[in-house]
GROMACS .gro file of C-alpha atoms in nm:
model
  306
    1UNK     CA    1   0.129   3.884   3.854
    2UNK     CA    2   0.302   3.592   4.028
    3UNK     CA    3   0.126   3.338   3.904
    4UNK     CA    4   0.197   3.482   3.507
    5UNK     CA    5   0.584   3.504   3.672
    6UNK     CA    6   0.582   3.115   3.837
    7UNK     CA    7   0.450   3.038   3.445
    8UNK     CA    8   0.720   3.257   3.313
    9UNK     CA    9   1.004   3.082   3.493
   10UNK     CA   10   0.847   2.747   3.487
   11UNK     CA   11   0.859   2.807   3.063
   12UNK     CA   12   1.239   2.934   3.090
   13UNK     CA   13   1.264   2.569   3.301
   14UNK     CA   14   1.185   2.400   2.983
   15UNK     CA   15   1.398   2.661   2.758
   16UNK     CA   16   1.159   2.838   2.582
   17UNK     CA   17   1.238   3.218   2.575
   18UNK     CA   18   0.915   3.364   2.428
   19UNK     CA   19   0.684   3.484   2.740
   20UNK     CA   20   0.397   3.674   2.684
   21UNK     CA   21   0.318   3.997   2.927
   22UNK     CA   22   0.474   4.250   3.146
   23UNK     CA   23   0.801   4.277   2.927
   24UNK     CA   24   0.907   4.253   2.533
   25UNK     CA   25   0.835   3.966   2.376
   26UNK     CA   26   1.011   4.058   2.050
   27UNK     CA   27   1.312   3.808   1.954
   28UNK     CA   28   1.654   3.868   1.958
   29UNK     CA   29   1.816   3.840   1.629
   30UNK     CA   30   2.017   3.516   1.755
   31UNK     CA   31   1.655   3.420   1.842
   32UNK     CA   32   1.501   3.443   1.484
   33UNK     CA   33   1.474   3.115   1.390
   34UNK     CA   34   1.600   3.101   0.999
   35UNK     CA   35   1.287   2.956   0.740
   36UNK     CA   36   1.410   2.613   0.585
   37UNK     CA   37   1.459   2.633   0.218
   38UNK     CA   38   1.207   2.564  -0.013
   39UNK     CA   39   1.236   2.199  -0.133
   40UNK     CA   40   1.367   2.187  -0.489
   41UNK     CA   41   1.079   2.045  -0.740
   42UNK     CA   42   1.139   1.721  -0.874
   43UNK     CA   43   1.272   1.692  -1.184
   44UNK     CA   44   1.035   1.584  -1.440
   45UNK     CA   45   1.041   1.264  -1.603
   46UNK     CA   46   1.235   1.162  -1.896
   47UNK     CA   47   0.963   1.082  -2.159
   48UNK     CA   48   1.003   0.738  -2.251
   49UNK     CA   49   1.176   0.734  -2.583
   50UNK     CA   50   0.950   0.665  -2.874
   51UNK     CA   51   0.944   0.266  -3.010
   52UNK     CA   52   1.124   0.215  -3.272
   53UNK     CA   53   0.871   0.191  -3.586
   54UNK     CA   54   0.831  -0.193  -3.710
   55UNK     CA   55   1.044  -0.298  -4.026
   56UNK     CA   56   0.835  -0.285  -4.345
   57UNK     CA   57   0.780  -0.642  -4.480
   58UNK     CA   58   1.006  -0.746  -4.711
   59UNK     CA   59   0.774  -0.768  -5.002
   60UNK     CA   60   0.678  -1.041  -5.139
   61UNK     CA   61   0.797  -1.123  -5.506
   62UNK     CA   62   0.514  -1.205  -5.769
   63UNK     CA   63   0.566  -1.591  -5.886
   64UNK     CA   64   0.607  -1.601  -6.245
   65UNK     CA   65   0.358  -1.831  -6.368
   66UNK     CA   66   0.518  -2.167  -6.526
   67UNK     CA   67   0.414  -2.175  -6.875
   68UNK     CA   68   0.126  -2.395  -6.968
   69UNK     CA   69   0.354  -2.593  -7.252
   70UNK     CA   70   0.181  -2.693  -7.569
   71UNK     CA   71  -0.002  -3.019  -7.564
   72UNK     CA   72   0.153  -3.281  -7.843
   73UNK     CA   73  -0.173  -3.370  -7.988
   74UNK     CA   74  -0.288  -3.716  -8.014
   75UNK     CA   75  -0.541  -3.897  -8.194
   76UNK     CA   76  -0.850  -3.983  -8.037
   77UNK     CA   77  -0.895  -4.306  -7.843
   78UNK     CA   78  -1.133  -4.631  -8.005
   79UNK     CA   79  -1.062  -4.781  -8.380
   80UNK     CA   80  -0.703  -4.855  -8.320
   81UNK     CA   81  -0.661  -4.745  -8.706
   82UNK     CA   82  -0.835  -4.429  -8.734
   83UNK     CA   83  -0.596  -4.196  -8.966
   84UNK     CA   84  -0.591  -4.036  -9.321
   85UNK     CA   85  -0.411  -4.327  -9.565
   86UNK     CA   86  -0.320  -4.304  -9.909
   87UNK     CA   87  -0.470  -4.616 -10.130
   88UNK     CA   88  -0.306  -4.734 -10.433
   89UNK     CA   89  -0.501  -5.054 -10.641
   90UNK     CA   90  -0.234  -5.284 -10.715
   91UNK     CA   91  -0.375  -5.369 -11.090
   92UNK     CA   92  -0.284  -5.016 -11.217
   93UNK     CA   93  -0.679  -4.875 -11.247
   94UNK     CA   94  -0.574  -4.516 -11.235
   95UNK     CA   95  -0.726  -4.374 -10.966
   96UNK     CA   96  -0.602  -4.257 -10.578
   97UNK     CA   97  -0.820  -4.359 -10.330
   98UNK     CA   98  -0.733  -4.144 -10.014
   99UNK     CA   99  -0.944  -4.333  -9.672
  100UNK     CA  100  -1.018  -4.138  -9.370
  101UNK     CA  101  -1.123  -4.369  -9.100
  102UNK     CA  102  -1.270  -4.188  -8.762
  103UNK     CA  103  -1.224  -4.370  -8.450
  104UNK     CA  104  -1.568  -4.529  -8.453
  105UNK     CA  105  -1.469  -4.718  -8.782
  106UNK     CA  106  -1.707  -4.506  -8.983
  107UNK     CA  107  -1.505  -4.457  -9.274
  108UNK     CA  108  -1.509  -4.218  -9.613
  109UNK     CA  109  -1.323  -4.249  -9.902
  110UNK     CA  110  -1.212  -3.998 -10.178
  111UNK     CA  111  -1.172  -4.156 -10.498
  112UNK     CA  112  -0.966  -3.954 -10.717
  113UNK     CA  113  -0.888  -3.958 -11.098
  114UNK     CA  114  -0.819  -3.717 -11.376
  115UNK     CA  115  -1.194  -3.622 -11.370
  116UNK     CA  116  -1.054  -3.567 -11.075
  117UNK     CA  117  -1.348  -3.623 -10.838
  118UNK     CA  118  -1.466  -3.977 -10.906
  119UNK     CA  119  -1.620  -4.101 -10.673
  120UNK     CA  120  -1.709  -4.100 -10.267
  121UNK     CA  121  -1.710  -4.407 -10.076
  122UNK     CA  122  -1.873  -4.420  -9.727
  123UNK     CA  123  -1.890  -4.729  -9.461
  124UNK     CA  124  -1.805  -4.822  -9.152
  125UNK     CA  125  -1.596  -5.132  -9.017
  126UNK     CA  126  -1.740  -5.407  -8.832
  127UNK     CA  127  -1.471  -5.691  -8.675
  128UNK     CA  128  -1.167  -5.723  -8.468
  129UNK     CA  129  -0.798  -5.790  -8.446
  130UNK     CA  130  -0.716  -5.668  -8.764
  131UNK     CA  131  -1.003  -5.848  -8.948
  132UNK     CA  132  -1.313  -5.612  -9.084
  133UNK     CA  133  -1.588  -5.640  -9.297
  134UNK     CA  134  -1.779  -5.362  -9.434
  135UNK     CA  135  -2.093  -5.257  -9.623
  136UNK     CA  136  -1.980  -4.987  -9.867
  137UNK     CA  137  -2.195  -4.689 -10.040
  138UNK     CA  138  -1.999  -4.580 -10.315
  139UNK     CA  139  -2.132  -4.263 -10.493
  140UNK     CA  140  -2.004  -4.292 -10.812
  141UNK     CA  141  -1.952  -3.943 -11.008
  142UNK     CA  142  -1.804  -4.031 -11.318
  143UNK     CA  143  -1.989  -4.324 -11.506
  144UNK     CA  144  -2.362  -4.239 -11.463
  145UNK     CA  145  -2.564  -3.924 -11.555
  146UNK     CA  146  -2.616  -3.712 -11.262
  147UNK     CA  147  -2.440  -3.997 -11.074
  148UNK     CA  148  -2.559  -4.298 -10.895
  149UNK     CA  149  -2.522  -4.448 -10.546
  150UNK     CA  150  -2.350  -4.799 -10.584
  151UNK     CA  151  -2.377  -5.071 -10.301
  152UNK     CA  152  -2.096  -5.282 -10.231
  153UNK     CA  153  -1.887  -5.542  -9.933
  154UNK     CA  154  -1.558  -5.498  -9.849
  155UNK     CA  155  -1.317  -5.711  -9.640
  156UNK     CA  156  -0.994  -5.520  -9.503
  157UNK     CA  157  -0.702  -5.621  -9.293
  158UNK     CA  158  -0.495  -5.378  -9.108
  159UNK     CA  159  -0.135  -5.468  -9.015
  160UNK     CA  160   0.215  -5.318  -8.991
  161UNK     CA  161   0.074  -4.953  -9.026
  162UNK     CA  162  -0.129  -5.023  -9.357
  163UNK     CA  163  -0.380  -5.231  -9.460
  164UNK     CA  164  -0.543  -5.432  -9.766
  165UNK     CA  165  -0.845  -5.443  -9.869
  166UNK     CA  166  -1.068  -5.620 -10.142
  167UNK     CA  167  -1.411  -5.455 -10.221
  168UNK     CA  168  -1.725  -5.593 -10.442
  169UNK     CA  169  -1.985  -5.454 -10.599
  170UNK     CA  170  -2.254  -5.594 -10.888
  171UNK     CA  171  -2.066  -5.470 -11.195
  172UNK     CA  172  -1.658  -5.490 -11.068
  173UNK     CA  173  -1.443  -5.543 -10.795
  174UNK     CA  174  -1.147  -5.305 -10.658
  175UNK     CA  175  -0.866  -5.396 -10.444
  176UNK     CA  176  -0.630  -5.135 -10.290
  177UNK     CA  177  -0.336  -5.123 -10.076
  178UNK     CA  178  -0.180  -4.871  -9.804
  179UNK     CA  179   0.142  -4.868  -9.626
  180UNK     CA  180   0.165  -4.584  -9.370
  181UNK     CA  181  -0.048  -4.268  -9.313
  182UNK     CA  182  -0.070  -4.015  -9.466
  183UNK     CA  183   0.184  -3.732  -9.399
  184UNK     CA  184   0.211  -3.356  -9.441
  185UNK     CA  185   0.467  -3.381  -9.770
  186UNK     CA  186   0.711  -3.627  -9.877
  187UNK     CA  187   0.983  -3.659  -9.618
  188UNK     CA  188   0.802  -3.521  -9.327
  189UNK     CA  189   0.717  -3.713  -9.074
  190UNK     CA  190   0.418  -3.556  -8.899
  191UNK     CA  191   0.112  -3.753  -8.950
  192UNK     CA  192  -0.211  -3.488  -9.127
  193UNK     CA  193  -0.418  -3.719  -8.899
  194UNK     CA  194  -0.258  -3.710  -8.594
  195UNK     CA  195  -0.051  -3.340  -8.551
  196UNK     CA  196  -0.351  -3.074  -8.620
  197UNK     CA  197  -0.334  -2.811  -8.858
  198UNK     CA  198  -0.556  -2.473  -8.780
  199UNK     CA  199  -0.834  -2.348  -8.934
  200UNK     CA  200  -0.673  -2.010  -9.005
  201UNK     CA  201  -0.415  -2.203  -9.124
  202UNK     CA  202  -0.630  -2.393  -9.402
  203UNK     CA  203  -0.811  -2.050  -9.511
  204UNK     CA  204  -0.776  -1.914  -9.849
  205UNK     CA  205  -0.930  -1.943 -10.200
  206UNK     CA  206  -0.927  -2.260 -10.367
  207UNK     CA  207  -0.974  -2.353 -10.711
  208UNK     CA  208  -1.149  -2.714 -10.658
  209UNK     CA  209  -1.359  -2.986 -10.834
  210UNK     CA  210  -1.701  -3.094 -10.709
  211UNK     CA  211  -1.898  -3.385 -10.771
  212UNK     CA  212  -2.268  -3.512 -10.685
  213UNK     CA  213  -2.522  -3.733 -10.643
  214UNK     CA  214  -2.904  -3.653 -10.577
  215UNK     CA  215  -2.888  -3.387 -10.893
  216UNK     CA  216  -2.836  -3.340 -11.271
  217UNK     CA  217  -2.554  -3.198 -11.233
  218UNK     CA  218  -2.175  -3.302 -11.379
  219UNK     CA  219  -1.882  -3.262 -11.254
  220UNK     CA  220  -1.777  -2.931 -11.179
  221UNK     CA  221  -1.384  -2.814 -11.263
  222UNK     CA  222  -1.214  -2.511 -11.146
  223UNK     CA  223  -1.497  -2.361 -10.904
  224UNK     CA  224  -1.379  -2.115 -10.650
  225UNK     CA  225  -1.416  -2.229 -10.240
  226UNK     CA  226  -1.375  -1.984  -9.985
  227UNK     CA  227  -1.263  -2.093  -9.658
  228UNK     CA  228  -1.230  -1.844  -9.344
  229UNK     CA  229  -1.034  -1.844  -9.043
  230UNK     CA  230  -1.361  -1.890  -8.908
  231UNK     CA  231  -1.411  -2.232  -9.033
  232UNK     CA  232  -1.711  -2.070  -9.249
  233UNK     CA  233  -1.728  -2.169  -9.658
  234UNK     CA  234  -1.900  -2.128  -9.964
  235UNK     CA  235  -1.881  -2.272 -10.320
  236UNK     CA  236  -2.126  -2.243 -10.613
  237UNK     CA  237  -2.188  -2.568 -10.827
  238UNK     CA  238  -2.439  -2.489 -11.109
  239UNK     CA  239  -2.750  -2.366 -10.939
  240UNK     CA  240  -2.624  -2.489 -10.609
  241UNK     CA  241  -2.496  -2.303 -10.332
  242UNK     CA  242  -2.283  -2.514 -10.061
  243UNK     CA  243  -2.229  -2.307  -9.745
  244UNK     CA  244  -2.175  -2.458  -9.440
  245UNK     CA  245  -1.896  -2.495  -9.147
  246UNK     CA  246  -1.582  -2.715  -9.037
  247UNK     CA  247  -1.479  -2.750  -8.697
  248UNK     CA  248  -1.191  -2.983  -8.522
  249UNK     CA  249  -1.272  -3.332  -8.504
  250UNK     CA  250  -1.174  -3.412  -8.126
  251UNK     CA  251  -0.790  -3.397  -8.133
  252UNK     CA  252  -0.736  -3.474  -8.438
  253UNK     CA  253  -0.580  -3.289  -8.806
  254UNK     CA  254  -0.952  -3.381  -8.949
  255UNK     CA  255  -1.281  -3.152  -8.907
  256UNK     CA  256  -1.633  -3.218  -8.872
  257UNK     CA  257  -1.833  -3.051  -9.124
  258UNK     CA  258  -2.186  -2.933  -9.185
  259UNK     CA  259  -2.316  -2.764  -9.502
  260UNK     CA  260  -2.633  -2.657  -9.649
  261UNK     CA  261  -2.713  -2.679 -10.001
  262UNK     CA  262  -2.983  -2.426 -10.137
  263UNK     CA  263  -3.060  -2.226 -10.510
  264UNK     CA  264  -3.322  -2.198 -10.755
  265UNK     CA  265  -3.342  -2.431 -10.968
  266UNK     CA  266  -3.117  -2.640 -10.760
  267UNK     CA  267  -3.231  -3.050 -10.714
  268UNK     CA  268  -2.967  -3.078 -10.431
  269UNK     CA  269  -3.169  -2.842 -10.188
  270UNK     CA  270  -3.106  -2.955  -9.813
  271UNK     CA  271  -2.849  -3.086  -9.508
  272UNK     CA  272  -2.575  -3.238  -9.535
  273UNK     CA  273  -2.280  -3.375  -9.290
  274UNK     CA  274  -1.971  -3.477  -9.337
  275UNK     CA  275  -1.572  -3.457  -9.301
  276UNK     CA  276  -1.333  -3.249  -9.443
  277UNK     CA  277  -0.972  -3.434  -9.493
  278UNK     CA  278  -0.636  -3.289  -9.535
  279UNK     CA  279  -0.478  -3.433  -9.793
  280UNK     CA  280  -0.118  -3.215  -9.804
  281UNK     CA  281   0.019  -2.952  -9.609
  282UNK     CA  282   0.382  -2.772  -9.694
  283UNK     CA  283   0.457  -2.425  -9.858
  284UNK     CA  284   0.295  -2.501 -10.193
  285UNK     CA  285   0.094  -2.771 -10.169
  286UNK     CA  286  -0.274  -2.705  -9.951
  287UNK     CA  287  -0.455  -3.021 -10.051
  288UNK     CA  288  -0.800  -3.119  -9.876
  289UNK     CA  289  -1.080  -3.337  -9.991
  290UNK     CA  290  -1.477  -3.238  -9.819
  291UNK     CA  291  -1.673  -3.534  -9.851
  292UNK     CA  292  -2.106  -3.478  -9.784
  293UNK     CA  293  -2.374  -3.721  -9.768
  294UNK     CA  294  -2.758  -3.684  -9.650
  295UNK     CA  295  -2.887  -3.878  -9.370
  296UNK     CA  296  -3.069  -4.101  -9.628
  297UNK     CA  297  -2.781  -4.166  -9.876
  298UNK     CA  298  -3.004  -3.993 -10.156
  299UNK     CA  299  -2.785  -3.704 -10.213
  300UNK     CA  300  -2.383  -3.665 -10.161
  301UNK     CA  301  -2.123  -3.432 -10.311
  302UNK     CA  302  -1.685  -3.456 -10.323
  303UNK     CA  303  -1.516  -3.139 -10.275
  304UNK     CA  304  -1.160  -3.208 -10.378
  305UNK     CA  305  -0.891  -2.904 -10.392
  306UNK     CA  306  -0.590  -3.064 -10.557
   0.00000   0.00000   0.00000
């Protein structure tokens, strides 16, 4: 017991009240010792605000596309007088001889009476600086039975937008003149050679005259031509059908044409190749000249709707 009592005071020495043993050790109420409050929680985070969502791109306007413009057609490059001219012989011989001239210098000629179709002319031009010389076929329609292939020389000079020529042959000798090309009608300026006309433009029924070499056959008045949008046409000359196709000749108002001739009975049977010419083009007048030959000169024909 004294030693627990030394212990005892020694504790009460360092102020501590609670003793175990021999006596109550229950506190005093000023002795309780008061629990701390509970720590208040933390208050939770703010959530971070949402980000604002991105502004939609503007979008983007669709370019209108420029316009391709129309291209102002222009006649093909090489025989600086390639065009459709209007021939007039100076010694009154009655006939129009209307020259299409390709820009090679090959060269066809529609030679035009009251028959009407009287003849096709077909060379090409050999020189330079105005000067030419040619060697001319001329299928003649009108003066000959089942007509006749006529050679001939020619000597033309171009100048001021026309030209001259002089042309002979064993039985005669022709002259003609020119002073401008051709155009679509009196008082309109467009060139037929150098501002196109369409094919769908051009197709119709024509009433047209047709004449030949390489068969018995004479000139042929008022036969009906059919020409499609197409380029496609047809005409029947005695036994003879022509059928065949036109398409543009490069840029220009002419058209490249191939036909096939074929019938029973028909001397004319076979290929031919040629050009078709516009001759006039307004409201009331569709004029147009189709001018055929074979490879080997033996057979030819003049399509002429007036």
């Amino acid at each position: 017991m004294k030693l627990h009592t030394v212990g005892c005071l020694a504790l009460l020495g360092l102020g501590l009240a609670n003793c175990g043993g021999g006596g109550d050790s229950t506190p005093s109420p000023s002795q309780a010792s008061t629990p701390a409050p509970a720590p208040a929680p933390a208050p939770a985070p703010a959530p971070a605000p949402a980000p604002a969502p991105a502004p939609a791109p503007a979008p983007t306007p669709t370019p209108t596309p420029t316009p391709t413009p129309t291209p102002t057609p222009t006649p093909a490059s090489g025989f600086p007088y390639a065009g459709i001219y209007n021939a007039n012989c100076p010694n009154a011989c009655g006939f129009t001889e209307f020259y299409t001239i390709l820009e090679t210098g090959e060269y066809y000629v529609a030679v035009i009476d009251s028959t009407p179709t009287s003849g096709l002319e077909y060379g090409s031009y050999v020189g330079s600086g105005g000067a030419y010389t040619t060697s001319v076929n001329l299928f003649d329609y009108e003066d000959y039975s089942g007509g006749e292939l006529v050679p001939g020389n020619a000597t033309v000079t171009f100048s001021d937008g026309g030209f001259s020529l002089s042309e002979v042959y064993p039985r005669f000798q022709d002259a003609a003149q020119a002073t401008a090309q051709l155009t679509y009608a009196s008082g309109d300026a467009r060139t037929l050679y150098g501002v196109p006309i369409t094919m769908a433009q051009w197709a119709g029924t024509y009433n047209v005259a047709v004449g030949t070499t390489g068969g018995a056959m004479p000139v042929a008045t008022n036969t009906s031509l059919t020409l499609g949008a197409d380029g496609s046409f047809s005409v029947v000359v005695g036994y003879c059908t022509f059928s065949g196709n036109v398409t543009q000749h490069l840029q220009t108002g002419l058209f490249d044409v191939t036909a096939t001739v074929s019938g029973s009975g028909c001397t004319m049977n076979g290929a031919l190749t040629g050009i078709m010419t516009p001759l006039g083009y307004s409201s009331g007048d569709k004029s147009f000249a189709i001018e055929l030959r074979s490879s080997d000169a033996s057979r030819s024909a003049l399509i002429y709707a007036p």
